[in-house]
Each structure stands twice: as structure tokens, then as C-alpha cells.
CSV table of C-alpha atoms in Angstrom, one decimal:
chain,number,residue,atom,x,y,z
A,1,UNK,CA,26.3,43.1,-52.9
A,2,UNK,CA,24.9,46.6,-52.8
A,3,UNK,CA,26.2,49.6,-50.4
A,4,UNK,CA,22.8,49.3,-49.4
A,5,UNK,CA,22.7,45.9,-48.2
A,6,UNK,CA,26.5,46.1,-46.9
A,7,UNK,CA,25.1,48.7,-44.8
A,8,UNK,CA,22.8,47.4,-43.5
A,9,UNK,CA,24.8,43.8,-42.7
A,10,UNK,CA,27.0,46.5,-41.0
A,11,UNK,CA,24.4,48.1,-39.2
A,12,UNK,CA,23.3,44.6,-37.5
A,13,UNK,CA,26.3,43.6,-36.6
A,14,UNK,CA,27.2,46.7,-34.8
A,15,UNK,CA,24.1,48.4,-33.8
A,16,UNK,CA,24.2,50.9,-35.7
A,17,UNK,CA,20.5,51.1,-36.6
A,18,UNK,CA,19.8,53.3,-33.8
A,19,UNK,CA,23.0,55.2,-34.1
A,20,UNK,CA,23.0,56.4,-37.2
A,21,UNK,CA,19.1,56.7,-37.1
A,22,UNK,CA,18.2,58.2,-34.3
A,23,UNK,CA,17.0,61.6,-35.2
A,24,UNK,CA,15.0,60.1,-37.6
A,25,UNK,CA,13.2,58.0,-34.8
A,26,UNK,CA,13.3,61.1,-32.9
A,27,UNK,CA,11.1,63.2,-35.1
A,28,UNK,CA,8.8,60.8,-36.8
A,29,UNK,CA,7.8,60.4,-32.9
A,30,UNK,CA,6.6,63.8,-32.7
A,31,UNK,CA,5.6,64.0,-36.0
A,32,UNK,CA,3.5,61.1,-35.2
A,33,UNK,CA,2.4,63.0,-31.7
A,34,UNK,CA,1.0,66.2,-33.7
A,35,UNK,CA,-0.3,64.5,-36.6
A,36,UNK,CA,-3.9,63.3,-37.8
A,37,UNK,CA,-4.2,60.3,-36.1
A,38,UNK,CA,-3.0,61.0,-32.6
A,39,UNK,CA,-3.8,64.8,-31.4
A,40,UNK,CA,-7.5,65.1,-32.7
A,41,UNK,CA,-8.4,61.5,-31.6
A,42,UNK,CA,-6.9,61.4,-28.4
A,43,UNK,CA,-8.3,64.8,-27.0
A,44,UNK,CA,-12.1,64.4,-28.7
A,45,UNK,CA,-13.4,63.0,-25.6
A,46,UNK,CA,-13.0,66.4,-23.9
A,47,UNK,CA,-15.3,68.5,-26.0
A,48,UNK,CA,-18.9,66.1,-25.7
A,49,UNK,CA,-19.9,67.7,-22.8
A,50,UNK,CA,-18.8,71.2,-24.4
A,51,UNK,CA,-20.7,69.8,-27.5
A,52,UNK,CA,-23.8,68.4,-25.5
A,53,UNK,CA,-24.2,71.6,-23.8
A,54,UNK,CA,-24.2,74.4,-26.7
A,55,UNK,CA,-26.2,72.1,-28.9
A,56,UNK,CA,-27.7,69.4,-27.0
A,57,UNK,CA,-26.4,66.7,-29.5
A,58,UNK,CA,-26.3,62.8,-28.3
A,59,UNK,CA,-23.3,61.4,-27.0
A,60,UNK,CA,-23.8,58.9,-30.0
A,61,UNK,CA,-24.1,62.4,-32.5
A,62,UNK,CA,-20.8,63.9,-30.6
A,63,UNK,CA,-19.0,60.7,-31.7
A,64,UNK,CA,-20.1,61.4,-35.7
A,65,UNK,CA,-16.6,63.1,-35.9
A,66,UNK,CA,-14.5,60.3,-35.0
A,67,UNK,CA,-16.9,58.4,-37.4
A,68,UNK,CA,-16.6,60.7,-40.7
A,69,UNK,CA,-12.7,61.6,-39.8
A,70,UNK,CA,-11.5,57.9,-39.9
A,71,UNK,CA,-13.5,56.8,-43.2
A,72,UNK,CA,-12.3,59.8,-44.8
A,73,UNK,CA,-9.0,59.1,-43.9
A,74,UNK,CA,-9.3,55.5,-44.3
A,75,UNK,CA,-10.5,56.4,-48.0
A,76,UNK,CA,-7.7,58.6,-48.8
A,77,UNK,CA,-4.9,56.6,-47.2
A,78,UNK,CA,-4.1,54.0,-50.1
A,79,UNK,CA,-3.6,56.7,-52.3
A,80,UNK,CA,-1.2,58.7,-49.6
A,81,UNK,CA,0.6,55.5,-49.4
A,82,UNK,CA,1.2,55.2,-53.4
A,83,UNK,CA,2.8,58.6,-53.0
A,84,UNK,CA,4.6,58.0,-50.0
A,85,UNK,CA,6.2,54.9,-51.4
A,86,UNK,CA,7.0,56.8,-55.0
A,87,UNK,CA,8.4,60.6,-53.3
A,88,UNK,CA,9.1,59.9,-49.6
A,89,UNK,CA,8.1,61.7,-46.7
A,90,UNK,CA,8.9,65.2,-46.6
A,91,UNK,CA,6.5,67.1,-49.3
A,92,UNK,CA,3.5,64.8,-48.5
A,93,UNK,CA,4.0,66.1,-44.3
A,94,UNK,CA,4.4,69.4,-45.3
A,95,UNK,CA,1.4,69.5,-47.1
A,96,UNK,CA,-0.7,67.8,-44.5
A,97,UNK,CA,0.4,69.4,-41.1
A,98,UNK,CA,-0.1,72.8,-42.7
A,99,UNK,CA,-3.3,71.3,-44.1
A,100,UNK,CA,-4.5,69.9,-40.7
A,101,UNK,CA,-3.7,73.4,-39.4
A,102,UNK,CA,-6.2,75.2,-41.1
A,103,UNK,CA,-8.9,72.8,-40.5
A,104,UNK,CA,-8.4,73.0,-36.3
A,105,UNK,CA,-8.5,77.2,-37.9
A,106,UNK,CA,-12.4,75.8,-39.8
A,107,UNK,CA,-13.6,73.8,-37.0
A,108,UNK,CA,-13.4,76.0,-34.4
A,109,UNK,CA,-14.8,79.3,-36.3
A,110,UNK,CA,-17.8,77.2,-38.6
A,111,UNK,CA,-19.0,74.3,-36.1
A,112,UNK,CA,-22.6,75.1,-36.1
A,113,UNK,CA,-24.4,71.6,-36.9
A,114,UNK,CA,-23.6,68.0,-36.8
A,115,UNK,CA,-23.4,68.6,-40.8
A,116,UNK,CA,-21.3,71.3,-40.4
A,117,UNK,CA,-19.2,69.6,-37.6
A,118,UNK,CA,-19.0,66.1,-39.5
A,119,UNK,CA,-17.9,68.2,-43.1
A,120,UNK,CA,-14.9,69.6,-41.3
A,121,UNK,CA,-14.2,66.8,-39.1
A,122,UNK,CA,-13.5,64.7,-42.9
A,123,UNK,CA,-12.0,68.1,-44.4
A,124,UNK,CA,-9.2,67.7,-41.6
A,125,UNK,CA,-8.6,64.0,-42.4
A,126,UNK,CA,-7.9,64.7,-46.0
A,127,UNK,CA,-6.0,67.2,-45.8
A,128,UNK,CA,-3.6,65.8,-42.8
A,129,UNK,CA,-3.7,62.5,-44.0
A,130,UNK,CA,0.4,62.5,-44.7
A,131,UNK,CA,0.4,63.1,-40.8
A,132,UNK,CA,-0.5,59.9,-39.8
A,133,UNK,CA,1.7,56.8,-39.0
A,134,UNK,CA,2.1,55.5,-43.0
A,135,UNK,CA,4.2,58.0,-43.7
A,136,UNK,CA,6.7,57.6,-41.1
A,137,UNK,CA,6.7,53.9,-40.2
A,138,UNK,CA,7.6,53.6,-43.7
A,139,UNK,CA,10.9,55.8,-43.2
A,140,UNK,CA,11.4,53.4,-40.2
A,141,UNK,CA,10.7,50.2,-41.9
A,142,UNK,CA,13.3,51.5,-45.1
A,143,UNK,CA,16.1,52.1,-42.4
A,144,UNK,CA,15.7,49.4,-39.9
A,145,UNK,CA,15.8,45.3,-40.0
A,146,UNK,CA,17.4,43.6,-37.0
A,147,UNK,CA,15.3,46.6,-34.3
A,148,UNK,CA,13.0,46.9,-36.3
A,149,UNK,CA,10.3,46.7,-34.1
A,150,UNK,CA,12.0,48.4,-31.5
A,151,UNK,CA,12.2,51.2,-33.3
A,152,UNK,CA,8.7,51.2,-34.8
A,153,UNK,CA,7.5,51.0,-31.0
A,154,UNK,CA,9.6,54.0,-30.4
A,155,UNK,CA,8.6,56.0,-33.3
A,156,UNK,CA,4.4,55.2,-32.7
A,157,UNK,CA,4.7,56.1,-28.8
A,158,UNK,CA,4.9,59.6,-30.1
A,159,UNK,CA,1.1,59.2,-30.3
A,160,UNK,CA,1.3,57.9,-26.7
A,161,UNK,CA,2.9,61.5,-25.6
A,162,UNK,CA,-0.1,63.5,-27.1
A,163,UNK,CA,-2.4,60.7,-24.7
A,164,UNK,CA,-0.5,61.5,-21.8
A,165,UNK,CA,-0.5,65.4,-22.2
A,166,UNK,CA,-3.1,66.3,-24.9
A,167,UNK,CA,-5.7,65.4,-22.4
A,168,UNK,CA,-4.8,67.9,-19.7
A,169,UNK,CA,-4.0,70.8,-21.9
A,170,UNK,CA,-7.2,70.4,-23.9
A,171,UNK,CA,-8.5,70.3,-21.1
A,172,UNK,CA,-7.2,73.9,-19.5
A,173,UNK,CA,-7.4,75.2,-23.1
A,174,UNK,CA,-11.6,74.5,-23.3
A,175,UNK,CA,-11.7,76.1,-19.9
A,176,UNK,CA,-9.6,79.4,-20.1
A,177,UNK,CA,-11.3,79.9,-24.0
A,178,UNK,CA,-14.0,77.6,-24.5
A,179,UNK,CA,-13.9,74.6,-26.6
A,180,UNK,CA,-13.5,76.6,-30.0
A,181,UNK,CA,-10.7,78.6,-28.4
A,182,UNK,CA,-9.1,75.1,-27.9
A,183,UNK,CA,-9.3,74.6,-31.3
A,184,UNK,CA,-7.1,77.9,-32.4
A,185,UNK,CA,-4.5,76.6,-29.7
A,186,UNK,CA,-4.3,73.4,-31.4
A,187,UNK,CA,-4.1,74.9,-34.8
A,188,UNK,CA,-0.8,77.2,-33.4
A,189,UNK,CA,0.6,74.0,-31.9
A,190,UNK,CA,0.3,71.8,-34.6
A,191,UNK,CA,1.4,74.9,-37.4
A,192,UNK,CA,4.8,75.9,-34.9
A,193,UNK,CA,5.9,72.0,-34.4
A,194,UNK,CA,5.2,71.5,-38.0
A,195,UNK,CA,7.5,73.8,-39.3
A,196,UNK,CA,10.6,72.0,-36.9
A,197,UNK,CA,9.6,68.6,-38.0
A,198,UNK,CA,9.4,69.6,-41.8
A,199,UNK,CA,12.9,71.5,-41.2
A,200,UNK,CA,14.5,68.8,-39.8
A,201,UNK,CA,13.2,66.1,-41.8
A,202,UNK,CA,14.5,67.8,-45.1
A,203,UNK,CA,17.8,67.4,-43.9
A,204,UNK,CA,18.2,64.0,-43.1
A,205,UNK,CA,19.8,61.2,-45.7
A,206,UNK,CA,17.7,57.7,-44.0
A,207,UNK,CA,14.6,59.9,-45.4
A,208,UNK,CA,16.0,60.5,-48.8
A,209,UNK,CA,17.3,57.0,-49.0
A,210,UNK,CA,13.6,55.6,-48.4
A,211,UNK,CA,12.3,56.9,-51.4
A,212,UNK,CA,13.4,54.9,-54.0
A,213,UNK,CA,11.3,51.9,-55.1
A,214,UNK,CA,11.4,49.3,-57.7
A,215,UNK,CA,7.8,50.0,-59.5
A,216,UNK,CA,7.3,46.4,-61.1
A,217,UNK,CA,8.5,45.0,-57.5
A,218,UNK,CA,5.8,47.1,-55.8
A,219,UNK,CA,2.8,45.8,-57.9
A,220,UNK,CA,3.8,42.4,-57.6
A,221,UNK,CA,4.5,42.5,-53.7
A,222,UNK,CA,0.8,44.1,-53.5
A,223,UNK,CA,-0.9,41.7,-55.8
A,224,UNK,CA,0.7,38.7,-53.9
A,225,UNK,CA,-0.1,40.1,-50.4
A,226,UNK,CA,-4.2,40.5,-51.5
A,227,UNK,CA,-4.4,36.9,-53.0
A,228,UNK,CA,-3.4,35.9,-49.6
A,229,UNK,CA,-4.7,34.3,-46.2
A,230,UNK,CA,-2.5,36.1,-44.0
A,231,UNK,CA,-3.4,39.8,-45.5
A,232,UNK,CA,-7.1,39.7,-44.8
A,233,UNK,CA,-6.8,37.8,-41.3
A,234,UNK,CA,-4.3,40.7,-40.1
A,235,UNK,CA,-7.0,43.4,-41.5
A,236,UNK,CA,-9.4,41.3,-39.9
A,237,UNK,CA,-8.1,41.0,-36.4
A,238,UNK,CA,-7.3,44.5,-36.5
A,239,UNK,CA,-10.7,45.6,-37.7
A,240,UNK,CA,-12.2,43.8,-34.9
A,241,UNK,CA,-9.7,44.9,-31.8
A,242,UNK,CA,-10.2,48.3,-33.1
A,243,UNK,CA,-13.9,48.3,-32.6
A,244,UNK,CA,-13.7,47.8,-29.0
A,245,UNK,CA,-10.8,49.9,-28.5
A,246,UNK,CA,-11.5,52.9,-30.8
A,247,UNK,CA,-14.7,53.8,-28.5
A,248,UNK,CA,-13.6,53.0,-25.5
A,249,UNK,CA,-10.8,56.1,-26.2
A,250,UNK,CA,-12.9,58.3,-27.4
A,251,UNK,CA,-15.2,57.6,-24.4
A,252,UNK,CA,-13.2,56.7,-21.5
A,253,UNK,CA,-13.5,60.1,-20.2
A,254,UNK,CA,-17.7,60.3,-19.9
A,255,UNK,CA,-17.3,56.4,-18.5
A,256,UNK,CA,-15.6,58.1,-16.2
A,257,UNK,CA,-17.9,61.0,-14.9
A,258,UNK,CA,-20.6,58.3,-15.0
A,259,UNK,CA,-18.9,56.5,-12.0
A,260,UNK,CA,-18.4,59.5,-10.1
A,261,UNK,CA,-15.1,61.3,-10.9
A,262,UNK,CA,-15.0,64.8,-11.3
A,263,UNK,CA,-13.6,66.3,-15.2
A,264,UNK,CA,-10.0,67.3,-13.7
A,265,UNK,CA,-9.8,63.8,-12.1
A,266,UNK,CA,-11.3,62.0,-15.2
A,267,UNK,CA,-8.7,64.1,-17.7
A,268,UNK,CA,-5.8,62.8,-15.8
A,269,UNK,CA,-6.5,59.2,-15.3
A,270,UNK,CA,-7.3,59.2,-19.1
A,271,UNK,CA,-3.6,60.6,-19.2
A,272,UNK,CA,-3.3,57.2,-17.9
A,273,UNK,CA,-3.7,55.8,-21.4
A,274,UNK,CA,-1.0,58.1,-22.6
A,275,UNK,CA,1.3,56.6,-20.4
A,276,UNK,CA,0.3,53.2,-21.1
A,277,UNK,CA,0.6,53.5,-24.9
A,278,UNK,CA,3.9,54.5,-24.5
A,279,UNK,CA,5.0,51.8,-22.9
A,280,UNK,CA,2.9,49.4,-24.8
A,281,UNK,CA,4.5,50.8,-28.2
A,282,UNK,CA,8.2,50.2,-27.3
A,283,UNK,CA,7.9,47.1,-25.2
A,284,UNK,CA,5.4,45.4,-27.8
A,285,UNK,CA,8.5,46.8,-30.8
A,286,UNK,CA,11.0,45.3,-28.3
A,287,UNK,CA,9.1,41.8,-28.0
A,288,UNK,CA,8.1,41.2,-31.5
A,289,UNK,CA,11.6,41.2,-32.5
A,290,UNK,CA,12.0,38.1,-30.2
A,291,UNK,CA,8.5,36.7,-29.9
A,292,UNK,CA,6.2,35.2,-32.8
A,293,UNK,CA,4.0,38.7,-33.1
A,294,UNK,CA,0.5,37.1,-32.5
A,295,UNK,CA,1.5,35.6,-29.3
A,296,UNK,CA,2.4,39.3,-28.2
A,297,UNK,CA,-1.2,40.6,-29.6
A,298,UNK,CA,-3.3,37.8,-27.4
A,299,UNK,CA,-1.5,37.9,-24.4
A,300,UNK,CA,-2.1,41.4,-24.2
A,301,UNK,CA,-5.7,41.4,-25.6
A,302,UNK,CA,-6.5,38.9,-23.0
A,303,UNK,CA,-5.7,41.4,-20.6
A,304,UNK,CA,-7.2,44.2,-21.7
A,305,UNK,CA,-10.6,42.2,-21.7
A,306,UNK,CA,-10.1,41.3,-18.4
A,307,UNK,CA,-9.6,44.9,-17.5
A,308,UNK,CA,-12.9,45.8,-19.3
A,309,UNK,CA,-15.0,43.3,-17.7
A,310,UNK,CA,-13.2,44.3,-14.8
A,311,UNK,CA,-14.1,48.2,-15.0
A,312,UNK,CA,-17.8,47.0,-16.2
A,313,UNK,CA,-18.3,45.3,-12.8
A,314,UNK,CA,-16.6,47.3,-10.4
A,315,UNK,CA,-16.5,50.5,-11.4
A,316,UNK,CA,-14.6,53.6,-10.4
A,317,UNK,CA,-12.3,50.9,-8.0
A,318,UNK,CA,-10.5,49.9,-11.3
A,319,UNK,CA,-10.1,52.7,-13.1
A,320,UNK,CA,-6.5,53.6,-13.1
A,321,UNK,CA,-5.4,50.0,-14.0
A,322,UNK,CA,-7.9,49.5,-16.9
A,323,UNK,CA,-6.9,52.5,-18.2
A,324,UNK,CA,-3.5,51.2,-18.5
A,325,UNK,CA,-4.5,48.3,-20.2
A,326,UNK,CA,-6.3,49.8,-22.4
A,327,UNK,CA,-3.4,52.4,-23.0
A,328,UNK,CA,-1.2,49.5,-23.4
A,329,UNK,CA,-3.6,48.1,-26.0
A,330,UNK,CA,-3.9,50.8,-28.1
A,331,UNK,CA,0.0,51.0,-28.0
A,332,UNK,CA,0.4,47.3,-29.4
A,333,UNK,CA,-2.3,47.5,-32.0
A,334,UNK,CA,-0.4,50.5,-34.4
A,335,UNK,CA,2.4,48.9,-33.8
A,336,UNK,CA,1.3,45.8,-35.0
A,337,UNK,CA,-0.4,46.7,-38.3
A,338,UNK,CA,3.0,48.5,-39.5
A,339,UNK,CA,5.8,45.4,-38.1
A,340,UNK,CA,3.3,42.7,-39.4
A,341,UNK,CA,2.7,44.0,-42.7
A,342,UNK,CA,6.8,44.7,-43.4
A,343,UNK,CA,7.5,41.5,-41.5
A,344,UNK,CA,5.0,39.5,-43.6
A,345,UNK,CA,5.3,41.3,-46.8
A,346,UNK,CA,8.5,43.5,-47.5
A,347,UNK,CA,8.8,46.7,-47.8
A,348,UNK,CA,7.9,47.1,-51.8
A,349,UNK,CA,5.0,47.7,-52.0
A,350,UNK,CA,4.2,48.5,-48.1
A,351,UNK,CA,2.7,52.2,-48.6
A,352,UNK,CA,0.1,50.2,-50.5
A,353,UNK,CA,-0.4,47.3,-48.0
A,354,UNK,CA,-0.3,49.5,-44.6
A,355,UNK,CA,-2.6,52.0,-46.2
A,356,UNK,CA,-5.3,49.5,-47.1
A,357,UNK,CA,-4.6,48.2,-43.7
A,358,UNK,CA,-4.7,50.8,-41.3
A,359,UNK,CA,-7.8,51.9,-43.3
A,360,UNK,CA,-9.7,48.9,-42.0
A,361,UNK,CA,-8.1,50.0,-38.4
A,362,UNK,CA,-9.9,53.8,-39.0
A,363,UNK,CA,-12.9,52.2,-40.6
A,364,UNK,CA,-13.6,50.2,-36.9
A,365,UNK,CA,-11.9,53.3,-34.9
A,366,UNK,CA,-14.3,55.3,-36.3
A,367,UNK,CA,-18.0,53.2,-36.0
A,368,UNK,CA,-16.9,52.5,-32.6
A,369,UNK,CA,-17.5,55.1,-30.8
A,370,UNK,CA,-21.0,55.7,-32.5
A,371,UNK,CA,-21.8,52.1,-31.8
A,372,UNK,CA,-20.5,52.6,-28.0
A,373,UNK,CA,-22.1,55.6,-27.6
A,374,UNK,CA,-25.3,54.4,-29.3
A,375,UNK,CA,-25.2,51.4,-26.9
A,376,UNK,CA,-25.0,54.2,-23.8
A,377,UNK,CA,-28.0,56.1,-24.9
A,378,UNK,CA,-30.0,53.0,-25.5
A,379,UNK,CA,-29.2,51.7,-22.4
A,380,UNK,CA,-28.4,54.4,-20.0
A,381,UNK,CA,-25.3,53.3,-19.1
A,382,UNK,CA,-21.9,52.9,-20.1
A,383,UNK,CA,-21.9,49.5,-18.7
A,384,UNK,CA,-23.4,47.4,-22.0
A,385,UNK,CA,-21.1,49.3,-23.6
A,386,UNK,CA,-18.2,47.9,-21.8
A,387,UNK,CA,-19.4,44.2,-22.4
A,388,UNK,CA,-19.7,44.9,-26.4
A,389,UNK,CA,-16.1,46.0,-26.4
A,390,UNK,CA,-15.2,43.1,-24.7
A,391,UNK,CA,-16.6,40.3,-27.4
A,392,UNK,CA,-15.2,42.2,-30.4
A,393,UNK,CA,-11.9,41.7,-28.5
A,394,UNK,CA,-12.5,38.5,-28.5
A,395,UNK,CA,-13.4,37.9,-31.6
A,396,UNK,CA,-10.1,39.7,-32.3
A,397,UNK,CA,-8.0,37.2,-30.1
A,398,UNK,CA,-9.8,34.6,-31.9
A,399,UNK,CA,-8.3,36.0,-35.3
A,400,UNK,CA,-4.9,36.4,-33.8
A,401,UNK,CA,-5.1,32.2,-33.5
A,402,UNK,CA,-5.2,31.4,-36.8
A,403,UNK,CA,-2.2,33.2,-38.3
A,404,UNK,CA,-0.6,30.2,-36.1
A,405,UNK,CA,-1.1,28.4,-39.2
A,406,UNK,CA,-0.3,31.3,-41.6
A,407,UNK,CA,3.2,31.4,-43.5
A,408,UNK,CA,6.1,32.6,-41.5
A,409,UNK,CA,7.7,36.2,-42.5
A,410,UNK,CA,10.5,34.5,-44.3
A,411,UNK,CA,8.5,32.3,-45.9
A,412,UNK,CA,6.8,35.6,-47.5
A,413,UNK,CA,10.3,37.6,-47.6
């Protein structure tokens, strides 16, 4: 038996995941919080109006970003995860949050056009694509077996914090300096923390240990995963939850204004969702260590469909709750993609796997919002929008059914 393994027998015996690992959850939280796939996405919402005002783009236009980020990112992410999985975490984080620094630096000072806007939207997802969860939920999956998804629900509800606070401070930020002024006090931000996570990071053994990988072992695992059933009907159900969720984030906040709240009150029942994801991130980790992982995903997409129904028929009364839902939602769904995808296929091979699987979540993150918004402009309402959200959740719960009859994770292991 390897030191490895005896450590890690140890470690479930004694609980000594967390003990030994803690600052390692700790700053992969906030690394998570600052990085490419939290900050930018959950604050977006804020600047349409800003957007609609200076150049009288369509909400559906506005929502290009969110579009060319994620498919940039989503393009770019199963080669990050090849060289996550063969030098670790550190250099590749660096890189990107110094990287993702400078574009917030581009966007605010070049934005001119939707070309211009959408160029730098994709420049920013390249170049802080190490920032986003693969690299760290691989760290987590490397260190952690028996709380496993605990932890990962810790860890991804560092994106949860930048819902509940980004909002606001955006939202003080585009009125003190404007929305292009927000943009230089997000590239500060994410530059200072940067530094402190890279620092810290550098220093800890659980990262160094994570590197290694067996090369042969990593091939195999990823060849095996495509050639099955259970690989594409996770990236399916995925795909399809994330088209009605990606959207509804990115537009919660105009839904809002359309049933009569103010911006101030809108911006803090969309912290709300921060909240929410929290919540949803740690309690989903905590129950998919004890419960059978789809069951988790359909009770709480059967809930979040009734909230959206829910907020399409009764408005402004329901808004507080279905933004929780939805929070809770968007809390489950990360966490999902990373413990299915080490639960179902190992670890060898999983910078491969997650990339190509969080790519498909960013693929449907990103069209949703231009099909939502499209819907809006159409229609003149927000409310076929809601209903459209709904039945790709469905269709998503429907997925969820049939890996029922997939192989269990040990069958896989």
C-alpha cells in the first residue's frame, strides 16, 4: 500500500480531510469567487441598462458577451484541463488572474461596438481560463474521498460570495464612476486578491501532491469515459439545465425592473441568488455523499421550475423566493458536473473529462441569455422568457432519469 493511499484510509477514518485541507478549501473558494467564471458572470446583468443607454444595443445584443465569453472559454478549457492535470494549479492561476486583470483594464478603456465589446468579452475568457472551477475542483477531488462532495460544495460557493456581494458593489461602483469605471475597480480587485491566492497556494503540499498523473492511465480513463452512456447524458442534462439557468442569471435583474422594482431593490434581491448558491453548493456537496447524485439534481430542479412558473405568473409577489431557487440551482449544477465526473470516472484523466464537460455547461450558459433575451424583445415581455426556461429544465430533469439505469460510480471506479 502506498503513503498515499494509507493517508488517505487515515484521513477517513479520522476526519482528517478537512483538517489537514482546509486552507486549501479555503482559497480555491475565493479563488473560485474572483475568477472567470463567477465575478464577470454574476455582475453582467448590471451594465445592460448602462449598455442600452450609451449605445442603444438590444437587451438580446447586451447578452453577446456572456455568449462569445463562454464559447471561448468552453473552447479553450479541454486544453487548460490537459495542463492542469500534467503541472497542477499554481502557474496556470497565475497566469490567468493576472491575465483576466488586464482584460477588465481592455474592456473598460476599448468598448465601443458590439464587435469591439464581444472581441474582449472572448479575450478575457482565454486569458482567465485557469480561473475557473477545473482548476481547483481538481486540487479538491486529488485530496478528498470520503467528503468529497462536501468539500467540493464548499470550495464552488466561493462563486456564491461574489453573487451575494458582486451585485451591490457593481452596482455602487457603475454609479460613483460609470460602468467603465467599474471595470478598472474590478481589474484592482481581481489583480490585489490574485496575488494572496497565488502566494498562498504556492505554499501548500495537497497542491503539489495533485500534480502527478499516471499519463497512459489518463488516456485510457478518457477514452473509456467518451465511449460511454453515462458521459454524454451527464453533458446532456447539464447542457440543458444550463440553458434555462444561464439566462435567467444574467437577466434576473431587468425581469426585475420589468415588474416594478426599483435598480437598488432589484441588485439586492438578485444578492438573493448569492445567498442561495451558497447554500445550494454545500448542502448539495453534503447530500451527494449520502444520496444517489441524480435524485439530489431532480428534486431540486423540480423546484426551481416551480419557482419559475411561479415568478412567470405572479410576478413581483414571488420574487425573493424564486430567486432563491434559482440561487440554489445554480449552486447544485457546478457542483454536480465536478462530483459526477470524479464519482463516475476517477480522477486520471478528470482535467480532460470536466473540461469537455463544463464546456457544454458554458456552451448553454452562454446561448441562453441571447435566446432569453431574444425571446423578451420578440415578445415584450420577460414572461415567454420565463416559460422557455422552464421546459429546458425539464427536459433536463428528464435526463437526470435515465442515469437511474446508468453504471453506478464503483462500477466505473
Amino acid at each position: 500500500m502506498s503513503n498515499q493511499e494509507s493517508q488517505q484510509m487515515h484521513d477517513q477514518n479520522t476526519g482528517g480531510e478537512f483538517s489537514r485541507n482546509w486552507l486549501l478549501v479555503l482559497v480555491c473558494a475565493i479563488g473560485i469567487g474572483v475568477g472567470v467564471s463567477a465575478l464577470p458572470f454574476y455582475t453582467q446583468g448590471l451594465f445592460i441598462e448602462a449598455w442600452i443607454a450609451d449605445f442603444g444595443w438590444t437587451r438580446a445584443q447586451a447578452s453577446l458577451g456572456i455568449l462569445g465569453s463562454t464559447l471561448a472559454l468552453a473552447a479553450v478549457l479541454p486544453f487548460v484541463g490537459s495542463l492542469v492535470d500534467r503541472y497542477g494549479l499554481v502557474k496556470p492561476v497565475m497566469v490567468s488572474l493576472l491575465g483576466l486583470s488586464l482584460a477588465y483594464v481592455l474592456l473598460g478603456l476599448f468598448v465601443q461596438s458590439i464587435v469591439t465589446f464581444v472581441m474582449l468579452t472572448m479575450l478575457s475568457a482565454v486569458l482567465g481560463s485557469a480561473s475557473s472551477p477545473l482548476a481547483y475542483t481538481r486540487a479538491i477531488n486529488a485530496v478528498f474521498d470520503k467528503q468529497r462532495g462536501l468539500a467540493l460544495g464548499i470550495v464552488l460557493s466561493g462563486a456564491g460570495v461574489a453573487a451575494t456581494f458582486g451585485p451591490t458593489l457593481i452596482s455602487g461602483a457603475i454609479t460613483e464612476f460609470g460602468w467603465r469605471g467599474a471595470y478598472f475597480a474590478m481589474a484592482l480587485f481581481t489583480f490585489v486578491v490574485g496575488g494572496v491566492i497565488v502566494a498562498v497556494l504556492s505554499r501548500l503540499s495537497g497542491v503539489k501532491n495533485s500534480v502527478v498523473i499516471d499519463p497512459e492511465a489518463a488516456s485510457e480513463g478518457f477514452a473509456i469515459a467518451k465511449a460511454s452512456r453515462t458521459y454524454w447524458t451527464i453533458m446532456a442534462a447539464i447542457f440543458c439545465l444550463s440553458l434555462g439557468l444561464g439566462g435567467l442569471m444574467i437577466h434576473f435583474v431587468p425581469i426585475l425592473l420589468e415588474v416594478g422594482f426599483t435598480t437598488n431593490a432589484a441588485a439586492k434581491i438578485a444578492g438573493v441568488i448569492g445567498i442561495a448558491v451558497v447554500l445550494g453548493r454545500v448542502l448539495v456537496g453534503f447530500a451527494v455523499d449520502r444520496i444517489f447524485a441524480p435524485r439530489v439534481a431532480i428534486a431540486i430542479l423540480v423546484a426551481c421550475i416551480l419557482g419559475i412558473l411561479g415568478l412567470a405568473l405572479l410576478g413581483s409577489a414571488v420574487a425573493v423566493p424564486v430567486a432563491f431557487v434559482i440561487g440554489f440551482s445554480v449552486g447544485a449544477e457546478v457542483d454536480l458536473i465536478g462530483y459526477l465526473v470524479a464519482r463516475y470516472f476517477g480522477i486520471h484523466a478528470y482535467g480532460q473529462i470536466y473540461g469537455r464537460q463544463y464546456s457544454a455547461f458554458l456552451i448553454a450558459t452562454g446561448l441562453s441569455p441571447v435566446i432569453l433575451g431574444a425571446v423578451r424583445d420578440v415578445t415584450g415581455s420577460y414572461t415567454g422568457s420565463l416559460y422557455l426556461a422552464a421546459a429546458f429544465m425539464v427536459l433536463s430533469v428528464m435526463l437526470f432519469c435515465l442515469l437511474y439505469t446508468s453504471p453506478s460510480p464503483r462500477d466505473l471506479s
